[in-house]
mmCIF file of the C-alpha atoms, coordinates in Angstrom:
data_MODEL
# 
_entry.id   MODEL 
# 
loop_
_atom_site.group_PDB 
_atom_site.id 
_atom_site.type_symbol 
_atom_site.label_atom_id 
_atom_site.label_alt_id 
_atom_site.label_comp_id 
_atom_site.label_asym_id 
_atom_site.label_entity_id 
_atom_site.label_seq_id 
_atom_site.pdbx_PDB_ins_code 
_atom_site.Cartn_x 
_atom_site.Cartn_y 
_atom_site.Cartn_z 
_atom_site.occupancy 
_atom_site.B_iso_or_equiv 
_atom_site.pdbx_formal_charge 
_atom_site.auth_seq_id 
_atom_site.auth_comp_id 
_atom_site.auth_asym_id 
_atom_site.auth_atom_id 
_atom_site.pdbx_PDB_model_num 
ATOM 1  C CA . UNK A 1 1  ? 8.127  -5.139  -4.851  1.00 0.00 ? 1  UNK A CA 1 
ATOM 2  C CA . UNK A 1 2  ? 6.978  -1.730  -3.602  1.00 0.00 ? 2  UNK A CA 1 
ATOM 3  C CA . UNK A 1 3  ? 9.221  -0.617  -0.674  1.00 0.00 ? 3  UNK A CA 1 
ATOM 4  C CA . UNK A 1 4  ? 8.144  -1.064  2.936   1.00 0.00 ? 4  UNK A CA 1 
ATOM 5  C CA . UNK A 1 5  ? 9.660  2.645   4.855   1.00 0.00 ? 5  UNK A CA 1 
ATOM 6  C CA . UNK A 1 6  ? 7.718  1.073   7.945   1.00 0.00 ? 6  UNK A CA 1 
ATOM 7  C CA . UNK A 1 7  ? 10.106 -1.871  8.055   1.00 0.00 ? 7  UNK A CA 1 
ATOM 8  C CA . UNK A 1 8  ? 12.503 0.562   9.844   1.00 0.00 ? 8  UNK A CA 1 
ATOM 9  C CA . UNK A 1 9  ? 10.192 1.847   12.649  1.00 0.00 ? 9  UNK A CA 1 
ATOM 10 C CA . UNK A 1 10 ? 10.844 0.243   16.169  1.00 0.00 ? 10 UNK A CA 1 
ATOM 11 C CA . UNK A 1 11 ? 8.012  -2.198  17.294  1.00 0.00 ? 11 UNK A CA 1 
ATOM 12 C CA . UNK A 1 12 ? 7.000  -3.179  13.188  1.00 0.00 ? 12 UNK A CA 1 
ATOM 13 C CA . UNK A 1 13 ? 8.714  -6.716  13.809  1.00 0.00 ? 13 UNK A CA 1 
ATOM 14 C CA . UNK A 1 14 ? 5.364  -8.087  13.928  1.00 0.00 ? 14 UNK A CA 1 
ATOM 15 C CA . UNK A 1 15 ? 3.588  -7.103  11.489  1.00 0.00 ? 15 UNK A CA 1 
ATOM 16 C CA . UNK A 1 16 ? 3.735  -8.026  7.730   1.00 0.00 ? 16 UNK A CA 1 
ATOM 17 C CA . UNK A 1 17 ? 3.123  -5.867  4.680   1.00 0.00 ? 17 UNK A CA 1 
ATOM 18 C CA . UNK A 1 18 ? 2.408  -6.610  0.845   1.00 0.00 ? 18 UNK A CA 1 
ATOM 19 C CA . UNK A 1 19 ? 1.629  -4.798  -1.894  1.00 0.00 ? 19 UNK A CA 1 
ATOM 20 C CA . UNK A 1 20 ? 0.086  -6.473  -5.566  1.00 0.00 ? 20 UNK A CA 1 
ATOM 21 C CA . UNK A 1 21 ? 0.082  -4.330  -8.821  1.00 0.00 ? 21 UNK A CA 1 
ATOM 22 C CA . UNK A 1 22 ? -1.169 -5.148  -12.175 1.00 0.00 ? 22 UNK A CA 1 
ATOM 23 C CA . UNK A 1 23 ? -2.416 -3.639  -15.292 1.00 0.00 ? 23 UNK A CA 1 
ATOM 24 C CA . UNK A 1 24 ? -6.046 -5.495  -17.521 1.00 0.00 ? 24 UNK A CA 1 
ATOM 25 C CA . UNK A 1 25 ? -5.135 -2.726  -20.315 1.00 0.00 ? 25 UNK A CA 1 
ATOM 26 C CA . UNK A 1 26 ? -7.228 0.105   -19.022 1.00 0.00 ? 26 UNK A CA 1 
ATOM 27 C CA . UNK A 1 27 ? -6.782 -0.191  -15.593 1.00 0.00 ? 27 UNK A CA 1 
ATOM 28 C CA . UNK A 1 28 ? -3.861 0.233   -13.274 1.00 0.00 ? 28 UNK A CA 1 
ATOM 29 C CA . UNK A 1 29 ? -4.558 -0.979  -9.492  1.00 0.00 ? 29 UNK A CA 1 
ATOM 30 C CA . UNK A 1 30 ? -2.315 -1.529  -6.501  1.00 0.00 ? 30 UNK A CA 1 
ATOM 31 C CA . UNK A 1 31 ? -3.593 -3.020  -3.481  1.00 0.00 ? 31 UNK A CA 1 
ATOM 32 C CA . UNK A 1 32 ? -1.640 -2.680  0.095   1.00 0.00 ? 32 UNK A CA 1 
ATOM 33 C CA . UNK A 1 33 ? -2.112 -4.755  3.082   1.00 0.00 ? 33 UNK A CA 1 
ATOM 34 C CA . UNK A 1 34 ? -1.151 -4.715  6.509   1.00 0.00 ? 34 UNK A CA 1 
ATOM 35 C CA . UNK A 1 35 ? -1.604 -7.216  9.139   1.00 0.00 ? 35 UNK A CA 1 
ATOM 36 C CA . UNK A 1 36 ? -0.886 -6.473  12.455  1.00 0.00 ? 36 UNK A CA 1 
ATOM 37 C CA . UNK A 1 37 ? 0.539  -8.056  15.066  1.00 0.00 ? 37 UNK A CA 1 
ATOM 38 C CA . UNK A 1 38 ? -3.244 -9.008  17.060  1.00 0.00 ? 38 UNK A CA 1 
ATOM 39 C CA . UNK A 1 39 ? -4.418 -12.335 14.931  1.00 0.00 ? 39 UNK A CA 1 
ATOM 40 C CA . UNK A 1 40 ? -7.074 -11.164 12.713  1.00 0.00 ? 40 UNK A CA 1 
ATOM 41 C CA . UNK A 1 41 ? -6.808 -7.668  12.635  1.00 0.00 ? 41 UNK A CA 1 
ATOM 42 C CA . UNK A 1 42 ? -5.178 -5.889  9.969   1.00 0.00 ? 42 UNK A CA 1 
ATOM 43 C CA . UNK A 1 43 ? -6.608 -3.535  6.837   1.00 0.00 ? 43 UNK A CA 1 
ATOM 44 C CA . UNK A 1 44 ? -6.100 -2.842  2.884   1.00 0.00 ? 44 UNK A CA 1 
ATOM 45 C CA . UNK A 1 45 ? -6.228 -0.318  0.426   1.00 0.00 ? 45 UNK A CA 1 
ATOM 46 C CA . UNK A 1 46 ? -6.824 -0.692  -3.265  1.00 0.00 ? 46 UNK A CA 1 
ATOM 47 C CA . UNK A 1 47 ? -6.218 2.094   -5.490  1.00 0.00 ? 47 UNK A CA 1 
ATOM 48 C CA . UNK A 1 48 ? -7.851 1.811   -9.556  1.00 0.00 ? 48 UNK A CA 1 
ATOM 49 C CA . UNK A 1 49 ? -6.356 4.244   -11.987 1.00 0.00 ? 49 UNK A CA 1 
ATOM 50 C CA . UNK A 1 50 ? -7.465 4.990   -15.594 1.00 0.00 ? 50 UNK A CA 1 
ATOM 51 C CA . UNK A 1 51 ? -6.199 7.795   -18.058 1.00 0.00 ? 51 UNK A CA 1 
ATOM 52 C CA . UNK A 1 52 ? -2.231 6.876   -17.111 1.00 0.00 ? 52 UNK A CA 1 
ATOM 53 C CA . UNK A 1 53 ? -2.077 7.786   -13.745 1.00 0.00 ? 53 UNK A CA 1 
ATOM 54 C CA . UNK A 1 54 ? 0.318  5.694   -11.375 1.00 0.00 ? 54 UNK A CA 1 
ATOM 55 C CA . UNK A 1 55 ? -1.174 3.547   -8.712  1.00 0.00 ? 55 UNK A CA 1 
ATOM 56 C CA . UNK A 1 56 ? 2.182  3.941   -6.794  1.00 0.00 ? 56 UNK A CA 1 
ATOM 57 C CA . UNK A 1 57 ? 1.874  7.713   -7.379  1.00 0.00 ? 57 UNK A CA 1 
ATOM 58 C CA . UNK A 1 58 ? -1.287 7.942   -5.773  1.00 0.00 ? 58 UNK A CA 1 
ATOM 59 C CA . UNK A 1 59 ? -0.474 5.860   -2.849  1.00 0.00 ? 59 UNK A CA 1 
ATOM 60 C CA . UNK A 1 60 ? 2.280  7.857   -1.746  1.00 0.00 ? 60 UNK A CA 1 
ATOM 61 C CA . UNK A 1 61 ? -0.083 10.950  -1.862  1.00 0.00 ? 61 UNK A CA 1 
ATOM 62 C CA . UNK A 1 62 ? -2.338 8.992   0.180   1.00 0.00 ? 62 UNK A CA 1 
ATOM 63 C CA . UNK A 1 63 ? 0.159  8.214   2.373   1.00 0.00 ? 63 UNK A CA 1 
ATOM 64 C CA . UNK A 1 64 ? 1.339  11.491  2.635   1.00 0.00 ? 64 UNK A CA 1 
ATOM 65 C CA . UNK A 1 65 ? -1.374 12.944  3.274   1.00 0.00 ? 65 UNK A CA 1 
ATOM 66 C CA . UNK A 1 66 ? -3.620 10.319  5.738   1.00 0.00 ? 66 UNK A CA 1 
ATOM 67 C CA . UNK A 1 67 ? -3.009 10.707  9.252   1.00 0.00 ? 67 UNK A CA 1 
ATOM 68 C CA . UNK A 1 68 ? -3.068 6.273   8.838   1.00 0.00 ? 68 UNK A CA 1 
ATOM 69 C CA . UNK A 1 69 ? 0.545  5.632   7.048   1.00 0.00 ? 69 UNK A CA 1 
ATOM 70 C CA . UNK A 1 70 ? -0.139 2.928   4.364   1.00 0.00 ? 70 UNK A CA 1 
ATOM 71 C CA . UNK A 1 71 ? 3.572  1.445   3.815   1.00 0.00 ? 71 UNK A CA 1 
ATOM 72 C CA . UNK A 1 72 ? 2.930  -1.345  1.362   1.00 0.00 ? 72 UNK A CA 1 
# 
């Protein structure tokens, strides 16, 4: 499992985070999601990479630099 940095934060206690890889032999994908602590409100991100690049790469440059921290 991808680590979760926003587990540590004060005030994440309620809200849950997951993150799903896999690999159909050409394409590398992650997908994050967050749900937050109001019922029905939470948001994902899917990231497709061809050509070798690492899903889990990319997120953390997405994370890095979004001003909305994605923590799988």
């Amino acid at each position: 499992m991808y680590p979760c940095p926003g587990s540590a934060i004060p005030g994440n206690d309620d809200a849950d985070a997951r993150a799903i890889v896999g690999d159909d032999g050409t394409t590398q994908w992650i997908m994050a999601a967050r749900a937050l602590s109001a019922p029905g409100l939470g948001f994902t991100v899917t990231i497709d990479c061809t050509g070798g690049q690492d899903p889990e790469d990319v997120l953390d440059d997405v994370n890095e630099l979004s001003a909305l921290i994605v923590t799988p």
